[in-house]
Amino acid sequence: MASKQMLRFVSTARHMPEKRDVSIRRRDFDEIYAGWAEQKAEEQASRCSQCGVPFCQVHCPLHNNIPDWLMLTAEGRLREAYEVSSATNTFPEVCGRICPQDRLCEGNCVIEQSGHGTVTIGAVETYITDTAWEEGWVEPVVPAREREESVGIVGAGPGGLAAAERLRRRGYQVTVYDRYDRVGGLMIYGIPNFKLDKEIVTRRTKWLEDSKVSFELGVEIGRDLTFADLRAKHDAVLIATGVYKARAMQAPGVGLKNIFPAMQFLTASNRKGLGDEVPAFEDGTLDADGKKIVVVGGGDTAMDCVRTAVRQGAESVTCLYRRDRANMPGSQREVQNAEEEGVVFRWLSQPEAFHGDDVVTGVQVQKMRLGPADATGRRAPKPVEGESELLEADMVIMALGFDPEELPTLWGEPELPVTRWGTVRIDHTTKMTAMDGVFAAGDIVRGASLVVWAIRDGRDCADAIHKYLTGLEKTAPPEMTPTQKADAPAAAE
Ligand code: FAD
Ligand code: SF4
Ligand code: SF4
């Protein structure tokens, strides 16, 4: 039976943590939401109606036990709330901040559907875990017993790290390899500080190191170490390399100077924030300060680029997206934040050509309309004849999505099975590829997706690796079924 503290959704209005004043936040890279006081978190958690069938939990990729940790928070039993929330999630404080809750847990809360405004699940999850860090409740993993078997993980993003944590809990010796010089994958060099403070990622890195996860940074598999050597060193291998090949656009002038792929722009900005020397930023090339910026794309990456450009002091920031607002892949919450910060969105707009002699000076923008749905079920954008105009630009940032790199070629492993999209193909029951002892997780399996799905995959793979190493699955690699062969990666844009 629900605690008497709960079901307060009628008498208590929904509140998110305060957003910092836009005139201040658009000039710095600090997180935009201020923290909650304990009383506020308790009050907001008490709005939950403790559903018998909690749709919030069903729609959370980690199936977090949301009603239980909401009730414990409402009762002031925060340490227990933390134990429950961290049992299913390696990075609750990250997910609480950057999950698109409107599409996942909160979007499916029954209170939202009854018109009272969703329980602010993400903000409570953040509050619980931030408190746990402050109180010293987040302790390194100490397995009940150490095992001799070792697992090599390629990629220190959320997928690889979630697997590392779970494997350490079972006592495996874990080494994570990454070509970057820091741990975190897109959490460190992709997602900007105003959404996810880098300190949150680095304190988790330290926690993993304290949990005796080994990191080999600046090591690129396929360049510094062959995949065959990696397999020879470990009893099992997990590929969690993410997707990094920027999608390109064919248009006249696309090769002009000052047209950059999104990750080049975001990585430079994130490195600058982390205190690195970034010559291409310092000489002004990748700095939006004082410039007219045009960003092309409508996903989370585009939203991060426009908001980064605002903070760097751009004179103007315009986002071009070829579909309309309702059909964009990025989170509506992020669009709203960007609009508040002064970004101009031009929906149903696509670059037709880029102007300039050597350096870009403008974008010819073609007006679009939405035609009938295509094979993917989405309405395809079509040009509106005769409607095109020139937009001035000093810098253009292309955020059109990412595809996987060609791992079988890069790694000299033609046997590594990939789909026709280049994502690594696994058996969805055993999580293993057709190569014995080789598993895969995260974006490299799904296509560009979300942190929370990478965590889910990493945890599932760790369990599958445990089964494999304890002999339960140590048979010939399974044949793929026709359905698995046709398995498509998630849409990205
Ligand atoms: P990654 O995080 O990409 O990590 C892969 C790691 O593998 C990297 O560190 C890479 O250096 C390493 N690697 C690759 N190849 C090799 C190799 N050959 N040898 C060694 N190391 C290698 N998701 C959300 O949920 N919310 C958001 O708000 C959000 N915002 C985003 C903003 C941007 C700009 C981008 C690009 C993505 C965003 N995402 C967001 C998506 C999310 O970041 C990814 O889905 C998630 O990070 C995928 O995790 P992963 O572990 O599969 O891969
Ligand atoms: Fe919601 Fe994401 Fe937390 Fe799940 S992990 S409860 S989807 S914020
Ligand atoms: Fe509580 Fe909403 Fe989840 Fe129901 S759906 S358990 S009200 S958070």
Coordinates of C-alpha atoms and ligand atoms in Angstrom, one line a residue:
M1 CA 0.0 0.0 0.0
A2 CA 1.2 3.5 -0.9
S3 CA 2.7 5.6 1.9
K4 CA 0.5 8.3 3.3
Q5 CA 3.1 10.8 2.0
M6 CA 2.2 10.0 -1.6
L7 CA -0.5 10.8 -4.1
R8 CA -0.2 14.5 -3.7
F9 CA -0.4 15.3 -7.4
V10 CA -3.7 17.2 -7.0
S11 CA -2.7 19.4 -4.1
T12 CA 1.0 19.9 -5.2
A13 CA 1.8 21.5 -8.5
R14 CA 4.6 20.2 -10.7
H15 CA 7.9 22.0 -10.4
M16 CA 11.2 21.6 -12.1
P17 CA 14.4 22.9 -10.6
E18 CA 14.7 26.6 -11.5
K19 CA 16.4 27.4 -14.7
R20 CA 19.1 30.1 -14.3
D21 CA 18.3 33.5 -15.8
V22 CA 18.7 33.4 -19.5
S23 CA 20.7 36.6 -19.7
I24 CA 23.3 35.0 -17.4
R25 CA 23.2 31.4 -18.6
R26 CA 23.7 32.3 -22.2
R27 CA 27.1 33.7 -21.3
D28 CA 28.6 30.8 -19.5
F29 CA 28.9 27.0 -19.8
D30 CA 27.5 26.1 -16.4
E31 CA 24.5 23.7 -16.1
I32 CA 21.3 25.6 -16.7
Y33 CA 19.2 24.1 -13.8
A34 CA 19.9 25.1 -10.2
G35 CA 19.8 22.4 -7.6
W36 CA 16.8 21.5 -5.4
A37 CA 16.5 21.8 -1.6
E38 CA 15.7 18.5 0.1
Q39 CA 12.1 19.7 0.9
K40 CA 11.4 20.4 -2.7
A41 CA 12.6 16.9 -3.8
E42 CA 10.5 15.3 -1.1
E43 CA 7.4 17.3 -2.1
Q44 CA 7.8 16.6 -5.8
A45 CA 8.4 12.9 -5.3
S46 CA 5.2 12.8 -3.1
R47 CA 3.2 13.6 -6.2
C48 CA 3.6 10.0 -7.5
S49 CA 0.4 7.9 -7.3
Q50 CA 2.4 4.6 -6.9
C51 CA 0.7 3.0 -9.9
G52 CA 0.2 -0.8 -9.8
V53 CA 1.5 -1.0 -13.4
P54 CA 4.0 1.9 -13.5
F55 CA 4.2 3.0 -17.1
C56 CA 7.2 5.3 -16.2
Q57 CA 9.2 2.1 -15.4
V58 CA 8.0 0.2 -18.4
H59 CA 9.2 3.1 -20.7
C60 CA 12.5 3.6 -18.9
P61 CA 15.1 1.6 -20.9
L62 CA 16.7 0.5 -17.6
H63 CA 13.3 -0.4 -16.1
N64 CA 14.4 1.6 -13.1
N65 CA 12.3 1.0 -10.0
I66 CA 10.9 4.5 -10.1
P67 CA 7.9 4.3 -7.8
D68 CA 10.0 2.8 -5.0
W69 CA 12.7 5.5 -5.1
L70 CA 10.1 8.2 -5.4
M71 CA 8.4 6.9 -2.2
L72 CA 11.6 6.6 -0.3
T73 CA 12.5 10.2 -1.3
A74 CA 9.1 11.5 -0.2
E75 CA 9.7 9.8 3.1
G76 CA 13.2 11.3 3.5
R77 CA 14.9 7.9 3.2
L78 CA 17.4 9.2 0.6
R79 CA 20.2 6.6 1.2
E80 CA 17.7 3.8 0.5
A81 CA 16.4 5.7 -2.5
Y82 CA 20.0 5.9 -3.8
E83 CA 20.5 2.2 -3.3
V84 CA 17.4 1.4 -5.3
S85 CA 18.1 3.8 -8.1
S86 CA 21.7 2.8 -8.5
A87 CA 20.9 -0.9 -8.5
T88 CA 19.7 -0.7 -12.1
N89 CA 21.6 2.3 -13.4
T90 CA 25.4 2.9 -13.5
F91 CA 25.0 6.7 -14.0
P92 CA 21.7 7.8 -12.5
E93 CA 22.9 11.4 -12.1
V94 CA 23.8 11.5 -15.9
C95 CA 20.4 10.0 -17.0
G96 CA 18.5 12.3 -14.6
R97 CA 20.1 15.3 -16.4
I98 CA 20.2 14.3 -20.1
C99 CA 17.6 11.5 -20.8
P100 CA 14.9 12.9 -23.1
Q101 CA 12.4 12.2 -20.2
D102 CA 9.5 13.6 -22.3
R103 CA 9.8 10.6 -24.6
L104 CA 10.7 8.0 -21.9
C105 CA 9.7 7.8 -18.3
E106 CA 7.9 11.2 -17.8
G107 CA 6.2 11.1 -21.1
N108 CA 4.4 8.0 -19.9
C109 CA 3.5 9.0 -16.4
V110 CA -0.2 8.6 -15.8
I111 CA -0.4 11.9 -13.9
E112 CA 0.8 13.7 -17.0
Q113 CA -1.9 11.9 -18.9
S114 CA -4.6 12.9 -16.4
G115 CA -3.6 16.6 -16.9
H116 CA -1.8 17.3 -13.6
G117 CA 1.7 17.5 -15.1
T118 CA 4.2 14.6 -14.9
V119 CA 6.1 13.6 -11.8
T120 CA 9.6 15.2 -12.4
I121 CA 11.3 11.8 -12.3
G122 CA 14.6 12.9 -13.9
A123 CA 15.1 15.8 -11.5
V124 CA 14.4 13.5 -8.5
E125 CA 16.9 10.9 -9.8
T126 CA 19.5 13.6 -10.2
Y127 CA 18.8 14.9 -6.7
I128 CA 19.1 11.5 -5.1
T129 CA 22.4 10.7 -6.7
D130 CA 24.0 14.2 -6.3
T131 CA 23.1 13.9 -2.6
A132 CA 24.7 10.4 -2.5
W133 CA 27.9 11.8 -3.8
E134 CA 27.8 14.7 -1.3
E135 CA 27.2 12.4 1.6
G136 CA 29.9 9.9 0.5
W137 CA 27.4 7.0 -0.1
V138 CA 28.9 6.3 -3.6
E139 CA 31.5 3.7 -2.8
P140 CA 33.9 1.9 -5.1
V141 CA 32.9 -1.6 -6.3
V142 CA 34.4 -4.3 -4.2
P143 CA 33.6 -7.8 -5.6
A144 CA 32.9 -10.6 -3.2
R145 CA 35.7 -12.6 -4.9
E146 CA 38.2 -11.8 -7.6
R147 CA 38.2 -13.9 -10.8
E148 CA 41.1 -14.6 -13.0
E149 CA 39.4 -14.1 -16.3
S150 CA 39.9 -10.8 -18.0
V151 CA 37.6 -8.8 -20.3
G152 CA 38.9 -6.2 -22.8
I153 CA 36.4 -3.4 -23.6
V154 CA 37.0 -1.1 -26.6
G155 CA 35.4 2.3 -25.9
A156 CA 35.1 4.3 -22.7
G157 CA 31.7 5.7 -23.4
P158 CA 28.6 4.9 -21.3
G159 CA 28.2 1.5 -23.0
G160 CA 31.7 0.3 -22.2
L161 CA 31.7 1.8 -18.7
A162 CA 28.4 0.3 -17.7
A163 CA 29.7 -3.1 -18.7
A164 CA 33.0 -2.4 -16.8
E165 CA 31.1 -1.7 -13.6
R166 CA 28.9 -4.7 -13.8
L167 CA 31.8 -7.1 -14.7
R168 CA 33.9 -5.7 -11.8
R169 CA 31.0 -6.5 -9.4
R170 CA 31.3 -10.1 -10.5
G171 CA 35.1 -10.0 -9.9
Y172 CA 36.4 -10.0 -13.5
Q173 CA 39.6 -8.2 -14.4
V174 CA 38.6 -5.4 -16.8
T175 CA 40.6 -3.2 -19.1
V176 CA 39.0 -0.4 -21.1
Y177 CA 40.8 0.9 -24.2
D178 CA 40.0 4.2 -25.7
R179 CA 41.6 6.3 -28.5
Y180 CA 40.7 9.5 -26.6
D181 CA 42.9 10.8 -23.8
R182 CA 39.9 11.0 -21.4
V183 CA 37.2 8.6 -20.2
G184 CA 33.5 9.2 -21.0
G185 CA 33.1 9.0 -24.8
L186 CA 30.5 11.4 -26.0
M187 CA 29.7 12.3 -22.4
I188 CA 33.1 14.1 -22.2
Y189 CA 33.7 15.4 -25.8
G190 CA 30.3 15.5 -27.3
I191 CA 27.6 16.6 -24.8
P192 CA 28.4 20.2 -23.6
N193 CA 29.0 21.2 -20.1
F194 CA 25.7 23.2 -19.8
K195 CA 23.8 19.9 -20.1
L196 CA 26.3 17.7 -18.2
D197 CA 29.0 19.2 -16.1
K198 CA 32.3 17.4 -16.9
E199 CA 33.0 17.1 -13.2
I200 CA 30.1 14.6 -13.0
V201 CA 31.8 12.4 -15.6
T202 CA 35.3 12.7 -14.2
R203 CA 34.2 11.8 -10.6
R204 CA 32.7 8.6 -12.1
T205 CA 36.0 7.9 -13.9
K206 CA 37.8 8.1 -10.6
W207 CA 35.2 5.8 -9.0
L208 CA 35.8 3.2 -11.7
E209 CA 39.5 3.5 -11.2
D210 CA 39.0 3.1 -7.5
S211 CA 36.9 0.0 -8.4
K212 CA 40.0 -1.4 -10.1
V213 CA 38.9 -0.9 -13.7
S214 CA 42.1 -0.4 -15.7
F215 CA 42.1 2.2 -18.5
E216 CA 44.5 2.3 -21.5
L217 CA 43.9 5.7 -23.0
G218 CA 45.2 7.0 -26.3
V219 CA 45.1 3.5 -27.6
E220 CA 43.2 3.0 -30.9
I221 CA 42.3 -0.6 -31.7
G222 CA 43.3 -1.2 -35.3
R223 CA 46.2 1.4 -35.1
D224 CA 48.1 0.9 -31.8
L225 CA 46.9 -2.6 -31.0
T226 CA 45.3 -5.1 -33.5
F227 CA 42.0 -6.6 -32.7
A228 CA 43.6 -10.0 -33.0
D229 CA 46.1 -9.1 -30.3
L230 CA 43.3 -7.7 -28.1
R231 CA 41.4 -10.9 -28.4
A232 CA 44.5 -12.9 -27.5
K233 CA 45.0 -10.8 -24.3
H234 CA 41.5 -11.3 -23.0
D235 CA 39.0 -14.1 -22.4
A236 CA 36.2 -12.0 -23.8
V237 CA 36.1 -8.7 -25.7
L238 CA 33.3 -6.1 -25.8
I239 CA 33.1 -3.6 -28.7
A240 CA 31.5 -0.3 -27.6
T241 CA 33.1 2.1 -30.0
G242 CA 30.1 4.3 -30.8
V243 CA 29.4 5.9 -34.2
Y244 CA 31.6 8.7 -35.4
K245 CA 31.5 9.0 -39.2
A246 CA 29.7 12.3 -39.8
R247 CA 27.0 12.2 -42.5
A248 CA 27.9 14.5 -45.3
M249 CA 25.7 16.6 -47.6
Q250 CA 26.1 17.0 -51.4
A251 CA 25.6 20.6 -52.3
P252 CA 27.6 23.2 -54.3
G253 CA 30.2 24.9 -52.1
V254 CA 30.1 22.4 -49.3
G255 CA 33.9 22.2 -49.3
L256 CA 34.4 25.9 -48.6
K257 CA 36.4 26.9 -45.5
N258 CA 34.6 27.5 -42.2
I259 CA 32.1 24.7 -42.8
F260 CA 32.7 22.2 -40.0
P261 CA 31.3 18.9 -38.9
A262 CA 29.5 19.2 -35.5
M263 CA 31.9 17.0 -33.5
Q264 CA 34.9 19.1 -34.5
F265 CA 33.2 22.2 -33.2
L266 CA 31.9 20.5 -30.0
T267 CA 35.1 18.7 -29.2
A268 CA 37.1 21.9 -29.5
S269 CA 34.7 23.7 -27.2
N270 CA 34.6 20.9 -24.6
R271 CA 38.4 20.6 -24.7
K272 CA 38.7 24.3 -24.1
G273 CA 36.3 24.0 -21.1
L274 CA 38.5 21.2 -19.7
G275 CA 41.5 23.5 -19.9
D276 CA 43.3 22.0 -22.9
E277 CA 45.2 24.0 -25.4
V278 CA 43.2 24.1 -28.6
P279 CA 45.1 26.0 -31.3
A280 CA 42.2 25.9 -33.8
F281 CA 39.9 27.5 -31.2
E282 CA 42.5 30.0 -29.9
D283 CA 43.3 31.3 -33.5
G284 CA 39.5 31.9 -33.9
T285 CA 38.9 29.2 -36.5
L286 CA 36.5 27.1 -34.3
D287 CA 35.3 30.0 -32.1
A288 CA 31.9 31.4 -32.9
D289 CA 32.6 34.7 -31.1
G290 CA 31.2 37.6 -33.1
K291 CA 30.1 35.5 -36.1
K292 CA 26.9 34.7 -37.9
I293 CA 26.5 31.0 -37.3
V294 CA 24.3 28.6 -39.3
V295 CA 23.7 25.1 -37.9
V296 CA 22.2 22.4 -40.2
G297 CA 20.3 19.6 -38.6
G298 CA 17.4 19.0 -36.1
G299 CA 18.8 16.4 -33.6
D300 CA 20.4 16.7 -30.2
T301 CA 23.7 17.3 -31.7
A302 CA 22.4 20.4 -33.6
M303 CA 20.8 21.7 -30.4
D304 CA 24.1 21.4 -28.6
C305 CA 25.9 23.2 -31.5
V306 CA 23.5 26.2 -31.5
R307 CA 23.6 26.6 -27.8
T308 CA 27.4 26.3 -27.7
A309 CA 27.6 29.0 -30.4
V310 CA 25.4 31.3 -28.3
R311 CA 27.7 30.9 -25.3
Q312 CA 30.8 31.6 -27.4
G313 CA 29.3 35.0 -28.2
A314 CA 28.0 34.5 -31.7
E315 CA 26.4 37.5 -33.3
S316 CA 23.5 35.4 -34.5
V317 CA 22.7 31.7 -34.5
T318 CA 20.2 30.1 -37.0
C319 CA 19.2 26.5 -37.1
L320 CA 18.0 25.0 -40.5
Y321 CA 16.0 21.9 -40.4
R322 CA 14.3 20.3 -43.4
R323 CA 11.2 19.0 -41.6
D324 CA 8.9 20.9 -39.2
R325 CA 9.1 21.2 -35.4
A326 CA 6.8 18.3 -34.7
N327 CA 8.9 16.0 -36.8
M328 CA 12.3 16.9 -35.6
P329 CA 14.4 14.1 -33.8
G330 CA 15.8 16.4 -31.1
S331 CA 14.2 16.9 -27.7
Q332 CA 11.5 19.6 -27.5
R333 CA 12.8 20.7 -24.2
E334 CA 16.2 21.4 -25.8
V335 CA 14.5 23.4 -28.6
Q336 CA 12.7 25.5 -26.0
N337 CA 15.9 26.1 -24.1
A338 CA 17.6 27.2 -27.4
E339 CA 14.8 29.5 -28.3
E340 CA 15.0 31.1 -24.9
E341 CA 18.7 31.6 -25.4
G342 CA 18.1 33.5 -28.7
V343 CA 18.5 30.8 -31.4
V344 CA 16.4 31.3 -34.5
F345 CA 14.8 28.1 -35.9
R346 CA 14.0 27.9 -39.6
W347 CA 11.8 24.9 -40.0
L348 CA 11.2 23.3 -43.4
S349 CA 14.5 24.8 -44.7
Q350 CA 17.4 23.0 -46.3
P351 CA 20.7 24.3 -47.7
E352 CA 20.8 24.3 -51.5
A353 CA 24.2 25.7 -51.9
F354 CA 27.0 27.4 -49.9
H355 CA 28.4 30.7 -51.2
G356 CA 31.8 32.2 -50.9
D357 CA 35.1 32.3 -52.9
D358 CA 37.4 30.5 -50.5
V359 CA 35.6 31.0 -47.1
V360 CA 31.8 30.5 -46.7
T361 CA 29.8 33.8 -46.7
G362 CA 26.3 32.6 -47.1
V363 CA 23.9 29.7 -47.4
Q364 CA 21.2 29.5 -50.1
V365 CA 18.2 28.1 -48.2
Q366 CA 15.6 26.1 -50.0
K367 CA 12.1 26.1 -48.5
M368 CA 10.7 22.6 -48.1
R369 CA 7.2 21.0 -47.5
L370 CA 6.3 17.6 -46.1
G371 CA 5.3 15.1 -48.7
P372 CA 3.8 11.6 -48.1
A373 CA 5.5 9.2 -45.7
D374 CA 8.4 7.3 -47.1
A375 CA 9.5 3.7 -46.5
T376 CA 10.6 4.6 -42.9
G377 CA 7.1 5.9 -42.1
R378 CA 8.3 9.5 -41.9
R379 CA 6.9 12.3 -44.1
A380 CA 9.6 13.0 -46.7
P381 CA 10.6 16.7 -47.2
K382 CA 10.2 18.1 -50.7
P383 CA 11.4 21.4 -52.2
V384 CA 8.9 24.2 -52.7
E385 CA 9.6 25.4 -56.3
G386 CA 10.9 28.9 -56.5
E387 CA 11.2 29.5 -52.8
S388 CA 14.8 30.0 -51.9
E389 CA 16.7 32.8 -50.2
L390 CA 20.3 33.7 -49.2
L391 CA 21.3 33.7 -45.5
E392 CA 24.6 35.3 -44.5
A393 CA 27.0 33.1 -42.6
D394 CA 30.6 33.3 -41.3
M395 CA 30.6 29.7 -40.1
V396 CA 28.4 26.7 -40.9
I397 CA 28.2 23.7 -38.7
M398 CA 26.9 20.4 -40.1
A399 CA 25.0 18.2 -37.7
L400 CA 23.4 15.7 -40.0
G401 CA 23.9 12.6 -37.9
F402 CA 26.5 9.9 -37.6
D403 CA 27.2 6.5 -39.2
P404 CA 29.5 3.7 -37.9
E405 CA 33.1 3.6 -39.1
E406 CA 33.9 0.5 -41.2
L407 CA 35.3 -1.6 -38.4
P408 CA 36.0 -4.8 -40.4
T409 CA 38.2 -2.8 -42.8
L410 CA 39.8 -0.6 -40.2
W411 CA 40.6 -3.5 -38.0
G412 CA 41.5 -5.9 -40.8
E413 CA 38.8 -8.3 -39.5
P414 CA 36.6 -9.2 -42.5
E415 CA 34.9 -11.8 -40.3
L416 CA 33.5 -9.2 -38.0
P417 CA 29.8 -9.3 -38.9
V418 CA 28.1 -6.0 -39.7
T419 CA 24.7 -5.0 -41.0
R420 CA 24.2 -3.2 -44.2
W421 CA 24.3 0.1 -42.2
G422 CA 27.7 -0.9 -40.8
T423 CA 26.5 -1.5 -37.3
V424 CA 28.0 -4.5 -35.5
R425 CA 25.6 -7.5 -35.8
I426 CA 25.0 -9.5 -32.6
D427 CA 22.7 -12.3 -31.5
H428 CA 20.2 -10.5 -29.4
T429 CA 19.9 -13.4 -26.9
T430 CA 23.6 -14.0 -26.3
K431 CA 24.7 -10.4 -27.2
M432 CA 27.6 -12.1 -29.0
T433 CA 28.8 -11.5 -32.6
A434 CA 29.5 -14.4 -34.8
M435 CA 33.1 -14.2 -33.5
D436 CA 33.6 -16.4 -30.5
G437 CA 33.9 -14.4 -27.3
V438 CA 33.3 -11.0 -29.1
F439 CA 30.3 -9.0 -27.8
A440 CA 29.1 -5.5 -28.8
A441 CA 27.0 -2.8 -27.1
G442 CA 25.7 0.8 -27.5
D443 CA 25.6 3.0 -30.6
I444 CA 27.8 0.7 -32.6
V445 CA 25.0 -1.9 -32.4
R446 CA 21.9 0.4 -32.5
G447 CA 23.2 3.3 -34.6
A448 CA 23.2 6.8 -33.0
S449 CA 21.0 6.5 -29.9
L450 CA 21.0 7.6 -26.3
V451 CA 23.2 7.3 -23.2
V452 CA 20.5 5.4 -21.3
W453 CA 20.3 2.8 -24.1
A454 CA 24.1 2.4 -24.1
I455 CA 24.0 1.8 -20.4
R456 CA 21.3 -0.8 -20.8
D457 CA 23.3 -2.6 -23.5
G458 CA 26.5 -2.4 -21.5
R459 CA 24.8 -4.0 -18.5
D460 CA 23.1 -6.7 -20.6
C461 CA 26.4 -7.5 -22.3
A462 CA 28.2 -7.8 -19.0
D463 CA 25.6 -10.4 -17.9
A464 CA 26.0 -12.2 -21.2
I465 CA 29.8 -12.2 -20.9
H466 CA 29.5 -13.7 -17.4
K467 CA 27.3 -16.5 -18.8
Y468 CA 29.8 -17.1 -21.5
L469 CA 32.8 -17.1 -19.2
T470 CA 31.2 -19.4 -16.7
G471 CA 30.5 -21.9 -19.4
L472 CA 26.8 -21.5 -19.8
E473 CA 27.1 -20.2 -23.4
K474 CA 30.5 -21.4 -24.3
T475 CA 29.4 -23.3 -27.4
A476 CA 29.8 -22.5 -31.1
P477 CA 28.7 -18.9 -31.9
P478 CA 25.0 -19.0 -32.8
E479 CA 23.7 -18.6 -36.3
M480 CA 21.7 -15.4 -36.9
T481 CA 18.0 -15.7 -37.6
P482 CA 16.6 -13.9 -40.6
T483 CA 15.0 -11.4 -38.2
Q484 CA 18.3 -10.6 -36.6
K485 CA 20.0 -10.3 -40.0
A486 CA 17.4 -7.7 -40.9
D487 CA 17.8 -5.9 -37.7
A488 CA 18.0 -2.1 -38.3
P489 CA 19.9 0.5 -36.3
A490 CA 17.8 3.3 -34.7
A491 CA 17.1 6.3 -36.9
A492 CA 19.5 9.2 -36.4
E493 CA 19.5 12.6 -37.9
Ligands
FAD1 P1 30.4 6.6 -27.2 O1 29.9 7.5 -26.1 O2 30.5 7.3 -28.5 O3 31.8 6.1 -26.8 C1 32.6 5.3 -27.7 C2 34.1 5.4 -27.3 O4 34.8 4.5 -28.1 C3 34.7 6.8 -27.5 O5 35.3 7.2 -26.4 C4 35.7 6.5 -28.7 O6 36.9 7.3 -28.5 C5 36.0 5.1 -28.5 N1 36.5 4.4 -29.7 C6 36.0 4.4 -30.9 N2 36.7 3.6 -31.7 C7 37.8 3.2 -31.0 C8 38.9 2.4 -31.4 N3 39.1 1.9 -32.6 N4 39.8 2.2 -30.4 C9 39.7 2.7 -29.1 N5 38.6 3.4 -28.8 C10 37.7 3.7 -29.7 N6 22.2 11.0 -25.5 C11 21.4 11.3 -24.5 O7 20.8 10.4 -23.9 N7 21.1 12.6 -24.1 C12 21.7 13.6 -24.7 O8 21.4 14.8 -24.4 C13 22.6 13.4 -25.8 N8 23.2 14.4 -26.4 C14 24.1 14.2 -27.3 C15 24.8 15.2 -27.9 C16 25.8 15.0 -28.9 C17 26.5 16.1 -29.4 C18 26.0 13.7 -29.3 C19 27.0 13.4 -30.5 C20 25.3 12.6 -28.8 C21 24.4 12.8 -27.8 N9 23.7 11.8 -27.2 C22 22.8 12.0 -26.2 C23 23.9 10.4 -27.6 C24 24.9 9.7 -26.6 O9 26.0 10.5 -26.3 C25 25.3 8.3 -27.3 O10 24.2 7.6 -27.6 C26 26.1 7.5 -26.3 O11 27.3 8.2 -25.8 C27 26.6 6.2 -26.9 O12 27.4 5.5 -26.0 P2 28.5 4.5 -26.5 O13 29.2 4.0 -25.3 O14 27.9 3.5 -27.4 O15 29.5 5.3 -27.4
SF4_2 FE1 13.8 8.4 -16.8 FE2 16.2 8.1 -18.0 FE3 16.0 7.9 -15.3 FE4 15.0 6.0 -16.9 S1 17.1 6.5 -16.7 S2 14.0 6.9 -15.1 S3 14.3 7.1 -18.6 S4 15.6 9.7 -16.6
SF4_3 FE1 4.3 7.5 -10.2 FE2 3.8 8.5 -12.7 FE3 5.3 6.3 -12.4 FE4 2.7 6.3 -11.8 S1 3.6 6.6 -13.8 S2 4.3 5.3 -10.6 S3 2.4 8.3 -11.0 S4 5.8 8.3 -11.7

